[in-house]
Amino acid sequence: RYVKKPSKQAQKLQNIRLAFSHLQSNGVSLLGIDPNDIEQGDLDQVLALLWAIICHYHLRQGDNDGERPLLEWLRSAVQDPEIPDLASSWNNGVNLSALVDYCQPGLIPDHASLD
């Protein structure tokens, strides 16, 4: 049962587990995401949960996986058609700097010289 104003950890976990149950019954994959970590505010787990929800409800189009539309947008935004994936392409910070400058022009004006 949903607790409208949870004040105790057990009540918060109960609400999170209820939400997880609903998401899973709708086909959202929550593999490796633990309700306890969400309640504790584990950033990696919270981001993994958000990514799972985004992939399921927004990015999935037919047989496409959620990465393809996002990669296409990122390639366009950072003006780099060679971005191969969402992992190693972001390790050195160059593409991230370009994305930040795309979202907030002028914030990192010399991002192009970071190569």
JSON list of C-alpha atoms in Angstrom, two decimals:
[
{"chain": "A", "resi": 1, "resn": "ARG", "atom": "CA", "xyz": [0.00, 0.00, 0.00]},
{"chain": "A", "resi": 2, "resn": "TYR", "atom": "CA", "xyz": [1.23, 3.50, -0.91]},
{"chain": "A", "resi": 3, "resn": "VAL", "atom": "CA", "xyz": [2.21, 5.75, 2.00]},
{"chain": "A", "resi": 4, "resn": "LYS", "atom": "CA", "xyz": [1.30, 9.33, 1.09]},
{"chain": "A", "resi": 5, "resn": "LYS", "atom": "CA", "xyz": [3.77, 11.06, 3.43]},
{"chain": "A", "resi": 6, "resn": "PRO", "atom": "CA", "xyz": [6.44, 8.52, 4.36]},
{"chain": "A", "resi": 7, "resn": "SER", "atom": "CA", "xyz": [8.49, 9.51, 7.40]},
{"chain": "A", "resi": 8, "resn": "LYS", "atom": "CA", "xyz": [10.28, 6.25, 8.10]},
{"chain": "A", "resi": 9, "resn": "GLN", "atom": "CA", "xyz": [12.82, 4.43, 5.97]},
{"chain": "A", "resi": 10, "resn": "ALA", "atom": "CA", "xyz": [10.58, 1.35, 5.80]},
{"chain": "A", "resi": 11, "resn": "GLN", "atom": "CA", "xyz": [7.71, 3.45, 4.43]},
{"chain": "A", "resi": 12, "resn": "LYS", "atom": "CA", "xyz": [9.97, 5.05, 1.82]},
{"chain": "A", "resi": 13, "resn": "LEU", "atom": "CA", "xyz": [11.23, 1.62, 0.76]},
{"chain": "A", "resi": 14, "resn": "GLN", "atom": "CA", "xyz": [7.66, 0.35, 0.57]},
{"chain": "A", "resi": 15, "resn": "ASN", "atom": "CA", "xyz": [6.78, 3.19, -1.83]},
{"chain": "A", "resi": 16, "resn": "ILE", "atom": "CA", "xyz": [9.90, 2.61, -3.91]},
{"chain": "A", "resi": 17, "resn": "ARG", "atom": "CA", "xyz": [9.19, -1.13, -4.13]},
{"chain": "A", "resi": 18, "resn": "LEU", "atom": "CA", "xyz": [5.62, -0.36, -5.18]},
{"chain": "A", "resi": 19, "resn": "ALA", "atom": "CA", "xyz": [6.92, 1.93, -7.92]},
{"chain": "A", "resi": 20, "resn": "PHE", "atom": "CA", "xyz": [9.43, -0.75, -9.00]},
{"chain": "A", "resi": 21, "resn": "SER", "atom": "CA", "xyz": [6.64, -3.32, -9.16]},
{"chain": "A", "resi": 22, "resn": "HIS", "atom": "CA", "xyz": [4.56, -1.01, -11.34]},
{"chain": "A", "resi": 23, "resn": "LEU", "atom": "CA", "xyz": [7.49, -0.25, -13.65]},
{"chain": "A", "resi": 24, "resn": "GLN", "atom": "CA", "xyz": [8.39, -3.94, -14.01]},
{"chain": "A", "resi": 25, "resn": "SER", "atom": "CA", "xyz": [4.77, -4.90, -14.72]},
{"chain": "A", "resi": 26, "resn": "ASN", "atom": "CA", "xyz": [4.91, -2.37, -17.56]},
{"chain": "A", "resi": 27, "resn": "GLY", "atom": "CA", "xyz": [8.04, -3.96, -18.99]},
{"chain": "A", "resi": 28, "resn": "VAL", "atom": "CA", "xyz": [10.72, -1.62, -17.64]},
{"chain": "A", "resi": 29, "resn": "SER", "atom": "CA", "xyz": [13.95, -3.54, -17.02]},
{"chain": "A", "resi": 30, "resn": "LEU", "atom": "CA", "xyz": [15.33, -2.75, -13.57]},
{"chain": "A", "resi": 31, "resn": "LEU", "atom": "CA", "xyz": [18.14, -5.31, -13.55]},
{"chain": "A", "resi": 32, "resn": "GLY", "atom": "CA", "xyz": [20.87, -4.32, -11.12]},
{"chain": "A", "resi": 33, "resn": "ILE", "atom": "CA", "xyz": [18.88, -1.44, -9.63]},
{"chain": "A", "resi": 34, "resn": "ASP", "atom": "CA", "xyz": [18.22, -1.86, -5.92]},
{"chain": "A", "resi": 35, "resn": "PRO", "atom": "CA", "xyz": [15.38, -0.06, -4.09]},
{"chain": "A", "resi": 36, "resn": "ASN", "atom": "CA", "xyz": [17.60, 0.34, -1.01]},
{"chain": "A", "resi": 37, "resn": "ASP", "atom": "CA", "xyz": [20.19, 2.22, -3.07]},
{"chain": "A", "resi": 38, "resn": "ILE", "atom": "CA", "xyz": [17.49, 4.50, -4.48]},
{"chain": "A", "resi": 39, "resn": "GLU", "atom": "CA", "xyz": [16.23, 5.28, -0.98]},
{"chain": "A", "resi": 40, "resn": "GLN", "atom": "CA", "xyz": [19.80, 6.05, 0.14]},
{"chain": "A", "resi": 41, "resn": "GLY", "atom": "CA", "xyz": [20.26, 8.41, -2.81]},
{"chain": "A", "resi": 42, "resn": "ASP", "atom": "CA", "xyz": [22.99, 6.43, -4.61]},
{"chain": "A", "resi": 43, "resn": "LEU", "atom": "CA", "xyz": [23.58, 8.66, -7.64]},
{"chain": "A", "resi": 44, "resn": "ASP", "atom": "CA", "xyz": [24.66, 5.82, -9.97]},
{"chain": "A", "resi": 45, "resn": "GLN", "atom": "CA", "xyz": [21.56, 3.82, -9.12]},
{"chain": "A", "resi": 46, "resn": "VAL", "atom": "CA", "xyz": [19.25, 6.83, -9.46]},
{"chain": "A", "resi": 47, "resn": "LEU", "atom": "CA", "xyz": [20.74, 7.62, -12.87]},
{"chain": "A", "resi": 48, "resn": "ALA", "atom": "CA", "xyz": [20.41, 3.96, -13.91]},
{"chain": "A", "resi": 49, "resn": "LEU", "atom": "CA", "xyz": [16.75, 4.03, -12.88]},
{"chain": "A", "resi": 50, "resn": "LEU", "atom": "CA", "xyz": [16.13, 7.23, -14.82]},
{"chain": "A", "resi": 51, "resn": "TRP", "atom": "CA", "xyz": [17.89, 5.80, -17.88]},
{"chain": "A", "resi": 52, "resn": "ALA", "atom": "CA", "xyz": [15.76, 2.63, -17.70]},
{"chain": "A", "resi": 53, "resn": "ILE", "atom": "CA", "xyz": [12.59, 4.71, -17.55]},
{"chain": "A", "resi": 54, "resn": "ILE", "atom": "CA", "xyz": [13.70, 7.02, -20.38]},
{"chain": "A", "resi": 55, "resn": "CYS", "atom": "CA", "xyz": [14.65, 4.08, -22.57]},
{"chain": "A", "resi": 56, "resn": "HIS", "atom": "CA", "xyz": [11.36, 2.33, -22.00]},
{"chain": "A", "resi": 57, "resn": "TYR", "atom": "CA", "xyz": [8.91, 5.20, -22.23]},
{"chain": "A", "resi": 58, "resn": "HIS", "atom": "CA", "xyz": [10.59, 7.68, -24.54]},
{"chain": "A", "resi": 59, "resn": "LEU", "atom": "CA", "xyz": [13.49, 6.41, -26.63]},
{"chain": "A", "resi": 60, "resn": "ARG", "atom": "CA", "xyz": [12.29, 2.99, -27.73]},
{"chain": "A", "resi": 61, "resn": "GLN", "atom": "CA", "xyz": [10.83, 3.24, -31.21]},
{"chain": "A", "resi": 62, "resn": "GLY", "atom": "CA", "xyz": [9.95, -0.05, -32.84]},
{"chain": "A", "resi": 63, "resn": "ASP", "atom": "CA", "xyz": [13.02, -2.28, -32.90]},
{"chain": "A", "resi": 64, "resn": "ASN", "atom": "CA", "xyz": [15.49, 0.54, -32.15]},
{"chain": "A", "resi": 65, "resn": "ASP", "atom": "CA", "xyz": [17.29, 0.49, -28.87]},
{"chain": "A", "resi": 66, "resn": "GLY", "atom": "CA", "xyz": [17.26, 3.71, -26.87]},
{"chain": "A", "resi": 67, "resn": "GLU", "atom": "CA", "xyz": [20.84, 4.63, -27.65]},
{"chain": "A", "resi": 68, "resn": "ARG", "atom": "CA", "xyz": [20.49, 5.25, -31.39]},
{"chain": "A", "resi": 69, "resn": "PRO", "atom": "CA", "xyz": [18.20, 8.33, -31.28]},
{"chain": "A", "resi": 70, "resn": "LEU", "atom": "CA", "xyz": [20.20, 9.76, -28.40]},
{"chain": "A", "resi": 71, "resn": "LEU", "atom": "CA", "xyz": [23.50, 9.21, -30.23]},
{"chain": "A", "resi": 72, "resn": "GLU", "atom": "CA", "xyz": [22.12, 10.88, -33.35]},
{"chain": "A", "resi": 73, "resn": "TRP", "atom": "CA", "xyz": [21.08, 13.92, -31.34]},
{"chain": "A", "resi": 74, "resn": "LEU", "atom": "CA", "xyz": [24.44, 14.07, -29.52]},
{"chain": "A", "resi": 75, "resn": "ARG", "atom": "CA", "xyz": [26.37, 13.81, -32.79]},
{"chain": "A", "resi": 76, "resn": "SER", "atom": "CA", "xyz": [24.37, 16.73, -34.14]},
{"chain": "A", "resi": 77, "resn": "ALA", "atom": "CA", "xyz": [24.62, 18.79, -30.95]},
{"chain": "A", "resi": 78, "resn": "VAL", "atom": "CA", "xyz": [28.40, 18.47, -30.55]},
{"chain": "A", "resi": 79, "resn": "GLN", "atom": "CA", "xyz": [28.98, 18.52, -34.32]},
{"chain": "A", "resi": 80, "resn": "ASP", "atom": "CA", "xyz": [30.96, 15.28, -34.26]},
{"chain": "A", "resi": 81, "resn": "PRO", "atom": "CA", "xyz": [29.57, 12.58, -36.58]},
{"chain": "A", "resi": 82, "resn": "GLU", "atom": "CA", "xyz": [32.26, 10.16, -35.35]},
{"chain": "A", "resi": 83, "resn": "ILE", "atom": "CA", "xyz": [30.90, 9.59, -31.81]},
{"chain": "A", "resi": 84, "resn": "PRO", "atom": "CA", "xyz": [30.68, 5.76, -31.77]},
{"chain": "A", "resi": 85, "resn": "ASP", "atom": "CA", "xyz": [28.92, 5.15, -28.44]},
{"chain": "A", "resi": 86, "resn": "LEU", "atom": "CA", "xyz": [27.73, 6.53, -25.13]},
{"chain": "A", "resi": 87, "resn": "ALA", "atom": "CA", "xyz": [30.69, 5.19, -23.17]},
{"chain": "A", "resi": 88, "resn": "SER", "atom": "CA", "xyz": [34.29, 5.65, -24.30]},
{"chain": "A", "resi": 89, "resn": "SER", "atom": "CA", "xyz": [33.48, 8.72, -26.40]},
{"chain": "A", "resi": 90, "resn": "TRP", "atom": "CA", "xyz": [32.95, 10.69, -23.21]},
{"chain": "A", "resi": 91, "resn": "ASN", "atom": "CA", "xyz": [36.02, 9.61, -21.24]},
{"chain": "A", "resi": 92, "resn": "ASN", "atom": "CA", "xyz": [38.29, 12.57, -22.05]},
{"chain": "A", "resi": 93, "resn": "GLY", "atom": "CA", "xyz": [35.71, 15.32, -21.50]},
{"chain": "A", "resi": 94, "resn": "VAL", "atom": "CA", "xyz": [35.98, 16.84, -24.99]},
{"chain": "A", "resi": 95, "resn": "ASN", "atom": "CA", "xyz": [32.50, 15.81, -26.14]},
{"chain": "A", "resi": 96, "resn": "LEU", "atom": "CA", "xyz": [30.99, 16.61, -22.75]},
{"chain": "A", "resi": 97, "resn": "SER", "atom": "CA", "xyz": [32.49, 20.12, -22.93]},
{"chain": "A", "resi": 98, "resn": "ALA", "atom": "CA", "xyz": [31.04, 20.57, -26.42]},
{"chain": "A", "resi": 99, "resn": "LEU", "atom": "CA", "xyz": [27.63, 19.40, -25.19]},
{"chain": "A", "resi": 100, "resn": "VAL", "atom": "CA", "xyz": [27.72, 21.81, -22.24]},
{"chain": "A", "resi": 101, "resn": "ASP", "atom": "CA", "xyz": [28.62, 24.64, -24.62]},
{"chain": "A", "resi": 102, "resn": "TYR", "atom": "CA", "xyz": [25.78, 23.57, -26.94]},
{"chain": "A", "resi": 103, "resn": "CYS", "atom": "CA", "xyz": [23.27, 23.67, -24.06]},
{"chain": "A", "resi": 104, "resn": "GLN", "atom": "CA", "xyz": [24.68, 26.87, -22.56]},
{"chain": "A", "resi": 105, "resn": "PRO", "atom": "CA", "xyz": [26.51, 28.79, -25.32]},
{"chain": "A", "resi": 106, "resn": "GLY", "atom": "CA", "xyz": [29.60, 30.61, -24.13]},
{"chain": "A", "resi": 107, "resn": "LEU", "atom": "CA", "xyz": [29.99, 28.59, -20.93]},
{"chain": "A", "resi": 108, "resn": "ILE", "atom": "CA", "xyz": [32.98, 26.71, -22.39]},
{"chain": "A", "resi": 109, "resn": "PRO", "atom": "CA", "xyz": [33.94, 28.91, -25.34]},
{"chain": "A", "resi": 110, "resn": "ASP", "atom": "CA", "xyz": [37.26, 27.17, -25.99]},
{"chain": "A", "resi": 111, "resn": "HIS", "atom": "CA", "xyz": [35.84, 23.62, -25.98]},
{"chain": "A", "resi": 112, "resn": "ALA", "atom": "CA", "xyz": [37.02, 23.08, -29.57]},
{"chain": "A", "resi": 113, "resn": "SER", "atom": "CA", "xyz": [40.67, 23.52, -28.52]},
{"chain": "A", "resi": 114, "resn": "LEU", "atom": "CA", "xyz": [40.49, 20.73, -25.91]},
{"chain": "A", "resi": 115, "resn": "ASP", "atom": "CA", "xyz": [41.52, 18.00, -28.36]}
]
